[in-house]
Coordinates of C-alpha atoms in Angstrom, one line a residue:
X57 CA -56.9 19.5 -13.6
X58 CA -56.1 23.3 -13.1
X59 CA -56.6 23.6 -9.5
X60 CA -54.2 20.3 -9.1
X61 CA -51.5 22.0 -11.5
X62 CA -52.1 25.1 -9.0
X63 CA -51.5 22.9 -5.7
X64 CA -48.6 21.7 -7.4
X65 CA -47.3 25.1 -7.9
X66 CA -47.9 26.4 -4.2
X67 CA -45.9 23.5 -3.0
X68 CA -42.7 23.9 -5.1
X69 CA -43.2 27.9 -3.8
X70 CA -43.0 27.0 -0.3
X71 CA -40.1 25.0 -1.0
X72 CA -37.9 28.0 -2.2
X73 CA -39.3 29.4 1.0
X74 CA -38.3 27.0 3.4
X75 CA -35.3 25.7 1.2
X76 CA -33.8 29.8 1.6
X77 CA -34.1 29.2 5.3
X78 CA -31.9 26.2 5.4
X79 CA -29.0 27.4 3.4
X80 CA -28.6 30.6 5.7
X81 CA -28.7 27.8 8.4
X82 CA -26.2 25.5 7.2
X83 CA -23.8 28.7 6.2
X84 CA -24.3 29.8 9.9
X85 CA -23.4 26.3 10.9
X86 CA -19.9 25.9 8.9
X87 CA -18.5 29.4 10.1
X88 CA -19.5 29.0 13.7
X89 CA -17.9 25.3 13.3
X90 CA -15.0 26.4 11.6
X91 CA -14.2 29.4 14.2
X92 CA -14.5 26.5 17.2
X93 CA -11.9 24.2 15.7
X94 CA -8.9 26.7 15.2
X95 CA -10.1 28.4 18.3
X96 CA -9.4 24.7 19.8
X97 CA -6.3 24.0 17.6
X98 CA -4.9 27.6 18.4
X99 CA -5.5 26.8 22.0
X100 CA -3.2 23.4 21.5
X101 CA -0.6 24.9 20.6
X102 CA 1.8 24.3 23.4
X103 CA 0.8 20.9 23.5
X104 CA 1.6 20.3 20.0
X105 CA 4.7 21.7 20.5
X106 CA 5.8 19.3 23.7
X107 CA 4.1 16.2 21.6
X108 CA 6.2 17.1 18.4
X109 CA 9.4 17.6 20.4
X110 CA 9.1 14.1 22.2
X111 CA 8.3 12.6 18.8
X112 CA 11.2 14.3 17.5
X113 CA 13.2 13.2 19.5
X114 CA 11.5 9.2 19.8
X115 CA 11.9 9.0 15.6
X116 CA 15.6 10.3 16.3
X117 CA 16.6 7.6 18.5
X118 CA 14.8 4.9 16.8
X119 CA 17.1 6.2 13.9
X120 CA 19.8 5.8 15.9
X121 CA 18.4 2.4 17.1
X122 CA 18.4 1.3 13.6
X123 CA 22.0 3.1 12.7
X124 CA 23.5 1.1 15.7
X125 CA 21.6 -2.5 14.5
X126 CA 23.0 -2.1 11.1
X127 CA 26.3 -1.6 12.4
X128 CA 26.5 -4.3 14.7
X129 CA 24.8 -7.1 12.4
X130 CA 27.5 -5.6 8.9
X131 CA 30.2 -6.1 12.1
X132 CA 28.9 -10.0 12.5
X133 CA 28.3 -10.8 8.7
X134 CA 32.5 -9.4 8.4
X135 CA 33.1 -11.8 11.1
X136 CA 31.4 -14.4 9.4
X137 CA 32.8 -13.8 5.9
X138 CA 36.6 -13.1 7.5
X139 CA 35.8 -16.9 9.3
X140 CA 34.9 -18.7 6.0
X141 CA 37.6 -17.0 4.5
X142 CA 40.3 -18.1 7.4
X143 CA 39.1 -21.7 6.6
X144 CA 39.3 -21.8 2.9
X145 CA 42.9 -20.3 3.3
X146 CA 44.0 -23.1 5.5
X147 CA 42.3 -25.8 3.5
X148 CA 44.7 -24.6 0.4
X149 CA 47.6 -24.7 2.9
X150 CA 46.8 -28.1 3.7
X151 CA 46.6 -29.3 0.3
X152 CA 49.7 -27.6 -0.9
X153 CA 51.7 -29.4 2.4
X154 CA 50.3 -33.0 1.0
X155 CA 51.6 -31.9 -2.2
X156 CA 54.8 -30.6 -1.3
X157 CA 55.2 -34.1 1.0
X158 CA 53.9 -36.5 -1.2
X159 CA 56.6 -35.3 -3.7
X160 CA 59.3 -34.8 -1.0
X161 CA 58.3 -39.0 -0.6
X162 CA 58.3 -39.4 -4.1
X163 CA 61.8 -38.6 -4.8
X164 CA 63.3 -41.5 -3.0
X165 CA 65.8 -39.8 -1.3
X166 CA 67.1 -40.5 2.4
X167 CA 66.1 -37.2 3.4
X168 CA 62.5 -37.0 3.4
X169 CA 62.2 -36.7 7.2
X170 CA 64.5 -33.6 7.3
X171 CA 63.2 -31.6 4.6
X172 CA 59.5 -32.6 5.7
X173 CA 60.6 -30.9 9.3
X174 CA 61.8 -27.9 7.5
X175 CA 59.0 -27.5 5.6
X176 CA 56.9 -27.3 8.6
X177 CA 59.3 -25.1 10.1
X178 CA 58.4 -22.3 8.2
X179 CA 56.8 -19.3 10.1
X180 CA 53.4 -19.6 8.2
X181 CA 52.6 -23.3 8.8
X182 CA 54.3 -23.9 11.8
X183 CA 52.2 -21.3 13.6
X184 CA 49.0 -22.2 12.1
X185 CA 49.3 -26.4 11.9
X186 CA 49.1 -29.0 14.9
X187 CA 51.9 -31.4 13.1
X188 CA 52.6 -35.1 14.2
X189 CA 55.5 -36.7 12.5
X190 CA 55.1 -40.8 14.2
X191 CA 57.4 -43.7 13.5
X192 CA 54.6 -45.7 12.8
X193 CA 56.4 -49.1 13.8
X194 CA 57.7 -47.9 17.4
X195 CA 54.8 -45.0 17.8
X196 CA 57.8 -42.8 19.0
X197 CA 57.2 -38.6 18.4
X198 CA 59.5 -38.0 15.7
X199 CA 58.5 -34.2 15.4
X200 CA 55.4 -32.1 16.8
X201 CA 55.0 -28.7 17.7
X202 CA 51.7 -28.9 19.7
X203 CA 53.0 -28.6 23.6
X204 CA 49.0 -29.5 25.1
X205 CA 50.4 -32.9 24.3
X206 CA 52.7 -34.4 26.9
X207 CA 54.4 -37.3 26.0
X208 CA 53.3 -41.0 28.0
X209 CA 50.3 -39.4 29.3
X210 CA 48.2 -40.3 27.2
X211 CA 48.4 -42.6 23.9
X212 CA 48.7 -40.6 20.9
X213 CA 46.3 -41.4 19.0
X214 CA 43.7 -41.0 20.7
X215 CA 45.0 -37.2 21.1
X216 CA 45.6 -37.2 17.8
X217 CA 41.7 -38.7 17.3
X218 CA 40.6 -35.9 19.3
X219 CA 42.4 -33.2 17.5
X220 CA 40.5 -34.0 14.4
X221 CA 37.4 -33.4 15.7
X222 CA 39.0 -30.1 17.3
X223 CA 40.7 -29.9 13.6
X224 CA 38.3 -27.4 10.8
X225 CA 40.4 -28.9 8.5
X226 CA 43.1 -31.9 8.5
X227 CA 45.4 -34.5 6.4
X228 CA 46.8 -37.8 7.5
X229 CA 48.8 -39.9 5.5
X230 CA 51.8 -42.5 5.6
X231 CA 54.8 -41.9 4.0
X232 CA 56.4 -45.4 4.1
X233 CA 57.7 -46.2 8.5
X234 CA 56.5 -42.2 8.8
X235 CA 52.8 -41.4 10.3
X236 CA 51.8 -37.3 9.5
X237 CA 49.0 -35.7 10.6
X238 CA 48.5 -32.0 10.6
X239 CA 45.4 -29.5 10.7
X240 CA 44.0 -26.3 11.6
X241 CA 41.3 -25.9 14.8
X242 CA 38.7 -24.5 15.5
X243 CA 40.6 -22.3 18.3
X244 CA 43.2 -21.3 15.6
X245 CA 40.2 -20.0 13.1
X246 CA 38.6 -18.4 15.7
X247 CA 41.7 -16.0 17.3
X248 CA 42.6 -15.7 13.7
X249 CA 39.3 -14.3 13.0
X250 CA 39.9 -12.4 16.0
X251 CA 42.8 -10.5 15.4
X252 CA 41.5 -9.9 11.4
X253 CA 38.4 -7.9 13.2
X254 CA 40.6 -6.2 16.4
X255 CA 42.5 -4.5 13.6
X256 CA 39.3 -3.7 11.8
X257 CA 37.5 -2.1 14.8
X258 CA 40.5 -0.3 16.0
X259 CA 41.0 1.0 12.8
X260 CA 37.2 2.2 11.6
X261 CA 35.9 5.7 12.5
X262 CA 32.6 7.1 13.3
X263 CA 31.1 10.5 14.4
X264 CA 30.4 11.5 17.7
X265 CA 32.4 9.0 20.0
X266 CA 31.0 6.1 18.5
X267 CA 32.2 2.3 18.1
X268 CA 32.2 -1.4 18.3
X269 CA 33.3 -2.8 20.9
X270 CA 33.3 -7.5 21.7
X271 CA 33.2 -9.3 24.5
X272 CA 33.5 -12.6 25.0
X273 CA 31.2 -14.4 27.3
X274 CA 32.6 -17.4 29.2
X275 CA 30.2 -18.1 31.7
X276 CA 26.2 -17.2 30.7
X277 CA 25.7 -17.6 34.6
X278 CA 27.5 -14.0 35.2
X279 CA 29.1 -13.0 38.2
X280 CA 32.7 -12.4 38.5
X281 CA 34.8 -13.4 35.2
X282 CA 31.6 -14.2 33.4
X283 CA 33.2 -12.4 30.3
X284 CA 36.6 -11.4 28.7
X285 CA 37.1 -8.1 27.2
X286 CA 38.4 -9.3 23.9
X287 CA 38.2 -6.0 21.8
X288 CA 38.1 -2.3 22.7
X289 CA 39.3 0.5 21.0
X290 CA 38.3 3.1 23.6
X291 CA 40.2 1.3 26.3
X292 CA 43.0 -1.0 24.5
X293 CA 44.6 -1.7 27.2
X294 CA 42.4 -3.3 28.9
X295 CA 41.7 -5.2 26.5
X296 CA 41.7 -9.6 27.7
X297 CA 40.9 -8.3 31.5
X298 CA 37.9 -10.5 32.8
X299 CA 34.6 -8.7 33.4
X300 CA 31.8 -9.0 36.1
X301 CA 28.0 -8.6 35.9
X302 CA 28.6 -6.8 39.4
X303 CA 30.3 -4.1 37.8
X304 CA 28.3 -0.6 38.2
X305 CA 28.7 2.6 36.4
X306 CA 28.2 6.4 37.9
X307 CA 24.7 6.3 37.9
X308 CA 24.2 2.9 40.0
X309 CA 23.2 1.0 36.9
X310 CA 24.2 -2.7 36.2
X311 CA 25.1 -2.4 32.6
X312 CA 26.9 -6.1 32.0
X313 CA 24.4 -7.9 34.1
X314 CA 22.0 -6.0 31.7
X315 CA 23.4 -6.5 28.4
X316 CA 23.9 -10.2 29.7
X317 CA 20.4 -11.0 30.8
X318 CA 18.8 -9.6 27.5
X319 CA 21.5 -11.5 25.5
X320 CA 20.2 -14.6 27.2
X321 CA 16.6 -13.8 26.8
X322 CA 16.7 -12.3 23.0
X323 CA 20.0 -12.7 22.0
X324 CA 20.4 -8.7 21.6
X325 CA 19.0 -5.9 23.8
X326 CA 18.8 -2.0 23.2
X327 CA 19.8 -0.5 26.7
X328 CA 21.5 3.2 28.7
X329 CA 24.6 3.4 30.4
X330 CA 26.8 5.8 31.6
X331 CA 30.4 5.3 30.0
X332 CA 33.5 7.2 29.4
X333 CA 34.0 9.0 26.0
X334 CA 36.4 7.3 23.6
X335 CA 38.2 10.9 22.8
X336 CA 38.0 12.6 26.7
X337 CA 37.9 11.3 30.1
X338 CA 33.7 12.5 30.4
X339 CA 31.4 10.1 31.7
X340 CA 28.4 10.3 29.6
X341 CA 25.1 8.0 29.0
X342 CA 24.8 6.1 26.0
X343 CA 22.5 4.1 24.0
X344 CA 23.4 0.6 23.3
X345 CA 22.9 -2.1 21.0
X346 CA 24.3 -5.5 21.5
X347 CA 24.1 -9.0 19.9
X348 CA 25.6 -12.4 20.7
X349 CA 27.8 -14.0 17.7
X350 CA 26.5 -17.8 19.2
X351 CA 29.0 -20.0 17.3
X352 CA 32.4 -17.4 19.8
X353 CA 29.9 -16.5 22.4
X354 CA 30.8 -12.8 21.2
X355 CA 28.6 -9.7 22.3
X356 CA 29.2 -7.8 19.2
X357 CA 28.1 -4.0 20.9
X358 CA 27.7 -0.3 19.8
X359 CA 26.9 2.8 21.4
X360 CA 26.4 6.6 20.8
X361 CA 26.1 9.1 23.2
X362 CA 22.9 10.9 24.0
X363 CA 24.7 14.8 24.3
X364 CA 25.7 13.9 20.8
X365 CA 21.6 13.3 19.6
X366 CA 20.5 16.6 21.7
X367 CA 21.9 18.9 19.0
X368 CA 20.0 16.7 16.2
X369 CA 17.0 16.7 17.7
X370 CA 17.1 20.8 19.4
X371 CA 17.5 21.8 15.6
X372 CA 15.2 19.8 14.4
X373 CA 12.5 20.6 17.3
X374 CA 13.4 24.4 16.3
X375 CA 12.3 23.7 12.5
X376 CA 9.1 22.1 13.8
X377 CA 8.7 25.5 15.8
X378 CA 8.9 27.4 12.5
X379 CA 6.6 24.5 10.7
X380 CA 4.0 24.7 13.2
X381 CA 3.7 28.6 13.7
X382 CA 3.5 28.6 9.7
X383 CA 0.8 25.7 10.2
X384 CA -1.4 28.5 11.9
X385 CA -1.1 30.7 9.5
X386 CA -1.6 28.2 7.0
X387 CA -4.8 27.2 9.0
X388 CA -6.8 30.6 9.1
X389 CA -5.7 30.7 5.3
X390 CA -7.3 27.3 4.8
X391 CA -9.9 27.8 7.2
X392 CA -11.1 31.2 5.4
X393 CA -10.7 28.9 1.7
X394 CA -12.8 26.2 3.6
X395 CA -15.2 28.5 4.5
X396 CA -16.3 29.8 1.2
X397 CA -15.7 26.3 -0.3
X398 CA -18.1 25.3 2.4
X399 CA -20.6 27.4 1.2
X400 CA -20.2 26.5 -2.5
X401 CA -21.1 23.0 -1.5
X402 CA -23.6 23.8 0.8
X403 CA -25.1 25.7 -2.3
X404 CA -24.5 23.0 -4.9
X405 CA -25.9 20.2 -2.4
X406 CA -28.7 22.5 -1.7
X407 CA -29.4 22.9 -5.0
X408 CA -29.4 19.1 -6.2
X409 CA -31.3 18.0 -2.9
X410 CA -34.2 20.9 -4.0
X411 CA -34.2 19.3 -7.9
X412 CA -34.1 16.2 -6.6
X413 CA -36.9 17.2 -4.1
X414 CA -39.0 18.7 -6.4
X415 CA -38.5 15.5 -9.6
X416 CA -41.3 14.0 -8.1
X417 CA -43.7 17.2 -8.5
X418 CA -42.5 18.3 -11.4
X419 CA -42.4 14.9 -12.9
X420 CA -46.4 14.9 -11.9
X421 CA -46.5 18.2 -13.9
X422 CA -45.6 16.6 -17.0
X423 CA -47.6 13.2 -16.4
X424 CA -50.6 12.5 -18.0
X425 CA -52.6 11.6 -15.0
X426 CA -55.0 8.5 -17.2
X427 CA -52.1 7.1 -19.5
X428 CA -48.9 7.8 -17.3
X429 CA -47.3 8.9 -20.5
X430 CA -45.7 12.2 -20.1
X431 CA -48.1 15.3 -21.6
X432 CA -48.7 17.6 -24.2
X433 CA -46.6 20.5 -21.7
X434 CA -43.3 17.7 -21.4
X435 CA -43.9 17.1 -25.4
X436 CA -43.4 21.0 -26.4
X437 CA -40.6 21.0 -24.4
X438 CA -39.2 18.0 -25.8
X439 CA -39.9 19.2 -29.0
X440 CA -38.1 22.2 -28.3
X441 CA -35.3 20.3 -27.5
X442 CA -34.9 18.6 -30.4
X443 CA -35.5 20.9 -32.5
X444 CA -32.1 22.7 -31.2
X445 CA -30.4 19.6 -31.4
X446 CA -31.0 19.2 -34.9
X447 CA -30.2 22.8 -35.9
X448 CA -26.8 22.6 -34.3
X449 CA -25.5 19.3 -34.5
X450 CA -27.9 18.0 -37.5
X451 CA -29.3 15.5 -35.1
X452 CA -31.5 12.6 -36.5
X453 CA -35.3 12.8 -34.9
X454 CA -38.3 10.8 -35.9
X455 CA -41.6 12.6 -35.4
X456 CA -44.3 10.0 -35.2
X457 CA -48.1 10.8 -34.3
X458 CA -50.4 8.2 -34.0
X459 CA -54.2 7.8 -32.9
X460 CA -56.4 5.1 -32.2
X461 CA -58.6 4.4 -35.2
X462 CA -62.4 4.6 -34.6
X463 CA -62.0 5.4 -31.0
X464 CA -65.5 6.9 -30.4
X465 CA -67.0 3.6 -31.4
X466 CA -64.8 2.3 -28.5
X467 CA -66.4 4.7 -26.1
X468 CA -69.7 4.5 -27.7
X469 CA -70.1 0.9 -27.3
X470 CA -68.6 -0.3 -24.5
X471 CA -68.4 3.6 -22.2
X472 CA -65.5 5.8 -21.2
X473 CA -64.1 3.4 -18.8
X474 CA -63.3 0.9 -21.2
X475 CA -61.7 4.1 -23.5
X476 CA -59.9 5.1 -20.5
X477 CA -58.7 1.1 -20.3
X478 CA -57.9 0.8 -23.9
X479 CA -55.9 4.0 -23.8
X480 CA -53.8 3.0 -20.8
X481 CA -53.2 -0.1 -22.3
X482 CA -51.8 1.0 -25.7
X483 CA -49.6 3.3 -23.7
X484 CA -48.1 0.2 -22.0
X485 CA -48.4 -1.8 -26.1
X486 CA -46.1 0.9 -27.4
X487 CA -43.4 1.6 -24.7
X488 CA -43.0 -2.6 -25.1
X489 CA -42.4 -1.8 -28.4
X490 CA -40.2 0.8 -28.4
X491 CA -36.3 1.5 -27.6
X492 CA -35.6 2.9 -24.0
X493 CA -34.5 6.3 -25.9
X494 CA -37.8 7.1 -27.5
X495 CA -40.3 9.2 -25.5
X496 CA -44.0 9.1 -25.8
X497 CA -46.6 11.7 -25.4
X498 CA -49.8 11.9 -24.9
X499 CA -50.8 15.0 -27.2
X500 CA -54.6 15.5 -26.2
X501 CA -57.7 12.9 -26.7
X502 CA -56.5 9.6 -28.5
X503 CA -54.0 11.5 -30.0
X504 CA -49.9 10.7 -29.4
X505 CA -46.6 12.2 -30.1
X506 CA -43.8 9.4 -30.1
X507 CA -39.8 11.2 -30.4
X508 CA -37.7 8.6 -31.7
X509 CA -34.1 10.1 -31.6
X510 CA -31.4 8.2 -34.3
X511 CA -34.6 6.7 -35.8
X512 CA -32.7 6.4 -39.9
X513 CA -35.5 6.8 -42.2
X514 CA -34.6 3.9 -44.1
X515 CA -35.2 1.7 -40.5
X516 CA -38.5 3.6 -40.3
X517 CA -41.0 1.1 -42.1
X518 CA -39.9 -1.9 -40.2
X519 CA -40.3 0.2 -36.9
X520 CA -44.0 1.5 -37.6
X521 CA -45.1 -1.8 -39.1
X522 CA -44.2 -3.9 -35.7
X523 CA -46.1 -1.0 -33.6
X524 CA -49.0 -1.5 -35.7
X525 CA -48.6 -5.2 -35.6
X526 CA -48.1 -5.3 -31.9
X527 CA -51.3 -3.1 -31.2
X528 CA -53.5 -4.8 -33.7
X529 CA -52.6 -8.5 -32.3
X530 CA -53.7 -7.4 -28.4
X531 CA -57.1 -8.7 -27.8
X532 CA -59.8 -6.5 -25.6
X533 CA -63.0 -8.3 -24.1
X534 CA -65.9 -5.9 -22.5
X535 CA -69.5 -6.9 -22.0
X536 CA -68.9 -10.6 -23.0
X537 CA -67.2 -9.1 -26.5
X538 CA -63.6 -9.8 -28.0
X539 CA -62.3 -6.9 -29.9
X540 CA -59.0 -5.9 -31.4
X541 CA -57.7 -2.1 -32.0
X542 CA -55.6 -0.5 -34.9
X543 CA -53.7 2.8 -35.0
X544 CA -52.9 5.1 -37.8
X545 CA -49.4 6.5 -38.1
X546 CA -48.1 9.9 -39.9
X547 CA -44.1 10.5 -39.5
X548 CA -42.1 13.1 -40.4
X549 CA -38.5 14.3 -39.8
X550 CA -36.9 17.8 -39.3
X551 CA -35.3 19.8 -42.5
X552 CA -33.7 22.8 -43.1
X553 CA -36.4 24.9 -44.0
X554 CA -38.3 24.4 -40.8
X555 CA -38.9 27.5 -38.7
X556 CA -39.5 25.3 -35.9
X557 CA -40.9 22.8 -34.2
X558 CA -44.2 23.4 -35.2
X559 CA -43.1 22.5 -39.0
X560 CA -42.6 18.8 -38.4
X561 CA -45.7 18.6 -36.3
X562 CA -47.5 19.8 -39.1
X563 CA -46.5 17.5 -41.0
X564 CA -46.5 14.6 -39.6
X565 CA -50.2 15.1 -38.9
X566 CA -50.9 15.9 -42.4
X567 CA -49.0 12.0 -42.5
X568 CA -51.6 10.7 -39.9
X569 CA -54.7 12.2 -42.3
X570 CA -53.6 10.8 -44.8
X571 CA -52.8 7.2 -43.5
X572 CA -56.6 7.7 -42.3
X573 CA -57.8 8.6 -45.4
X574 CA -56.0 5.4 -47.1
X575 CA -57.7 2.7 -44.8
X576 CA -56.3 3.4 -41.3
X577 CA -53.9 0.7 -39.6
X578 CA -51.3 2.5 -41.8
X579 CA -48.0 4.9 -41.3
X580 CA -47.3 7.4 -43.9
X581 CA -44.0 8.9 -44.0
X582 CA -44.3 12.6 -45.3
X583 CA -40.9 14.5 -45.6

């Protein structure tokens, strides 16, 4: 048993040995690793610079991508609001004129047809309504104001049945011999609309050169007079001149027959193209967005100029410069940090991989090598333990030693291989019998220790009596024979006056002797 212990010894030595060895390598390792990579990033530098600038620049325009999108699609949903708007106003118009008419009619007097005329006279109405006063007997035009309609050219009410469906909103009504219609179009809503937003867009402001601009397309084929300028507040006075996709700017570039094609394809494109400046005559390229409005064929646009990014993105390419260089210095920093972090871990791995390493051989240091309970050298140590625990935090420990009643009969009768059985076995009785926090030791011969920790004194009866009971009831057969074992138990706990360990040892074996001296297959509790 000795010369094993001393094997066991040699071989946790050359561990440290080796183990020594492998932490200078693994320092080595992380310093010469650590010196390569800022060598490398060091060396990068330049290209971290180019590659930060170009993103810089690419998260810039994607900004202004974004600015310009925001812009256009706030500039359609105005549109949109200003047309639903333009139509609810005109559908109160129209219901105020059949009021106003239906009590001009109501008052029975002979000039209904006069004051109905005047009424639609007004500037307001008269520019906003298609009116058709009919003498609904002879169909003659008593009074309209809409000059597509030439008289005997057509019969009026089928004009007037197509200028409802032209018509957003409408009334029709007879007033006795008298036929009115009148309503507001589609056309009307729309270049009211129109003019709501020209004044808008030639009135709003924004930085560096920037604005919305419409078109209106007519024909999606392109080609000459494929759109109308409709609105333009860099160049009002072109403003209703026809457009062609053939059109080029300074550069060679195609920019309607661009925006046109991506329109088609998408219904909004981000493209370049050279332009003058709204406030001076330069010619500059410019980043565009444009959408089509479907239900006016409008290309709602905006642009900024790239000279007026540049400045945005050299100042910020400069504060990367200073980010970057303090990067490096912030890296050696780091890199020295990481370093002695490195070896900290390297040291604390080290050391858990060697415990771990070594559990197994130390684990078969404090084994019992016949009963696989641990052994008299893991028991003093555990004893130890506890023994602290319970001067400083009062801690509750039951002390239990136990041996196996008439055991040299055992090996008398039957041999040491059967003792050797019947020992292994009760080892496996009592840990089946026992919580998973109590520890058992083998403490020489047939002799155990079992450290119960939280074990109350009052619980203590009811757990020696089912050890005892579990023992007694396993059956052994040797040679043809059925037998049955018993233990003795002595238990004790620690108190105050104990000097150590040693002290509840004492006298829970003095507990044993006398459960032995009282029949055996007993536990006696001595405090």
């Amino acid at each position: 048993m000795k010369k094993r212990i001393y094997k066991l010894i040699d071989r946790i030595d050359n561990l440290e040995r080796v183990r020594k060895l492998y932490v200078f390598l693994l320092i080595f390792s992380i310093v010469s690793l650590l010196v390569i990579v800022n060598y490398c990033y060091i060396s990068t530098f330049k290209d971290v610079k180019v590659l930060y600038a170009q993103y810089t620049k690419d998260r810039i325009i994607d900004m202004k991508k974004d600015f310009l999108e925001d812009s256009v699609n706030n500039m359609i949903n105005n549109i949109q609001q200003i047309k639903v708007e333009k139509i609810e106003v005109n559908r109160n118009r129209i219901n105020r004129a059949a009021k106003v008419i239906g009590e001009y009619y109501e008052s029975k007097k002979g000039d209904f047809l006069e004051k109905t005329i005047d009424y639609f006279e007004t500037g307001t109405i008269k520019g906003t309504f298609d009116i058709f006063i009919l003498d609904r007997f002879t169909d003659k035009i008593l009074y309209q104001n809409n000059i597509k309609y030439m008289e005997n050219t057509r019969n009026i009410y089928d004009y007037i049945d197509d200028l409802k469906k032209e018509s957003i909103v409408y009334n029709e009504d007879n007033y006795g011999k008298y036929y009115i219609f009148y309503g507001v179009t589609e056309d009307y809503i729309k270049y009211a609309t129109m003019e709501s937003i020209k004044k808008r867009i030639h009135s709003d402001s924004f930085e560096n050169d920037a604005y919305i601009w419409i078109n209106e397309v007519v024909n999606y084929e392109g080609g000459d007079n494929y759109a109308i300028r409709l609105i333009h507040p860099n160049l009002k006075d072109t403003e209703g001149m026809y457009l062609s996709t053939k059109m080029q700017d300074i550069e060679g570039n195609y920019p309607y027959l661009t925006e046109l094609n991506g329109i088609k394809e998408n219904g909004e494109i981000h493209f370049t193209y050279f332009f003058k400046k709204k406030t001076c005559d330069e010619v500059a390229e410019k980043l565009t967005y444009a959408k089509l409005y479907k239900e006016y064929n409008w290309i709602i646009a905006m642009g900024v100029y790239f000279d007026e990014i540049q400045p945005y993105i050299d100042e910020i390419s400069k504060d990367g410069d200073k980010a970057i260089s303090k990067m490096i210095t912030l890296v050696g920093v780091l890199s020295l940090g990481l370093i002695l972090i490195g070896i900290l871990v390297v040291l604390i791995l080290e050391h858990w991989y060697y415990q771990n390493s070594n559990k197994k051989l130390r684990e078969e240091l404090n084994i019992d090598e016949l009963t696989k309970a641990f052994n008299r050298r893991a028991a003093t140590k555990k004893l130890q333990e506890t023994f602290y625990s319970f001067e400083r935090y009062n801690s509750i420990f039951a002390i239990i030693i136990f041996d196996i009643d008439d055991f040299k009969k055992i090996n008398d009768s039957y041999g040491h291989d059967v003792g050797d059985r019947v020992l292994r076995n009760l080892v496996e009785i009592i840990n089946k019998s026992t919580r998973k926090t109590d520890f058992l030791y083998r403490w020489g011969g047939e002799e155990f220790i079992l450290i119960c920790e939280g074990l109350k004194e009052e619980s203590l009866n009811s757990f020696t009596d089912k050890i005892l009971k579990d023992v007694e009831d396993f059956q052994y057969e040797s040679q043809g024979e059925k037998y049955h074992i018993t233990i003795s138990i002595g238990a004790s706990y620690f108190n105050k006056d104990d000097e150590d360990f040693l002290s509840v040892v004492k006298r829970a074996d003095m507990a044993l002797y006398n459960s032995k001296r009282e029949g055996k297959n007993r536990a006696t509790l001595n405090i």
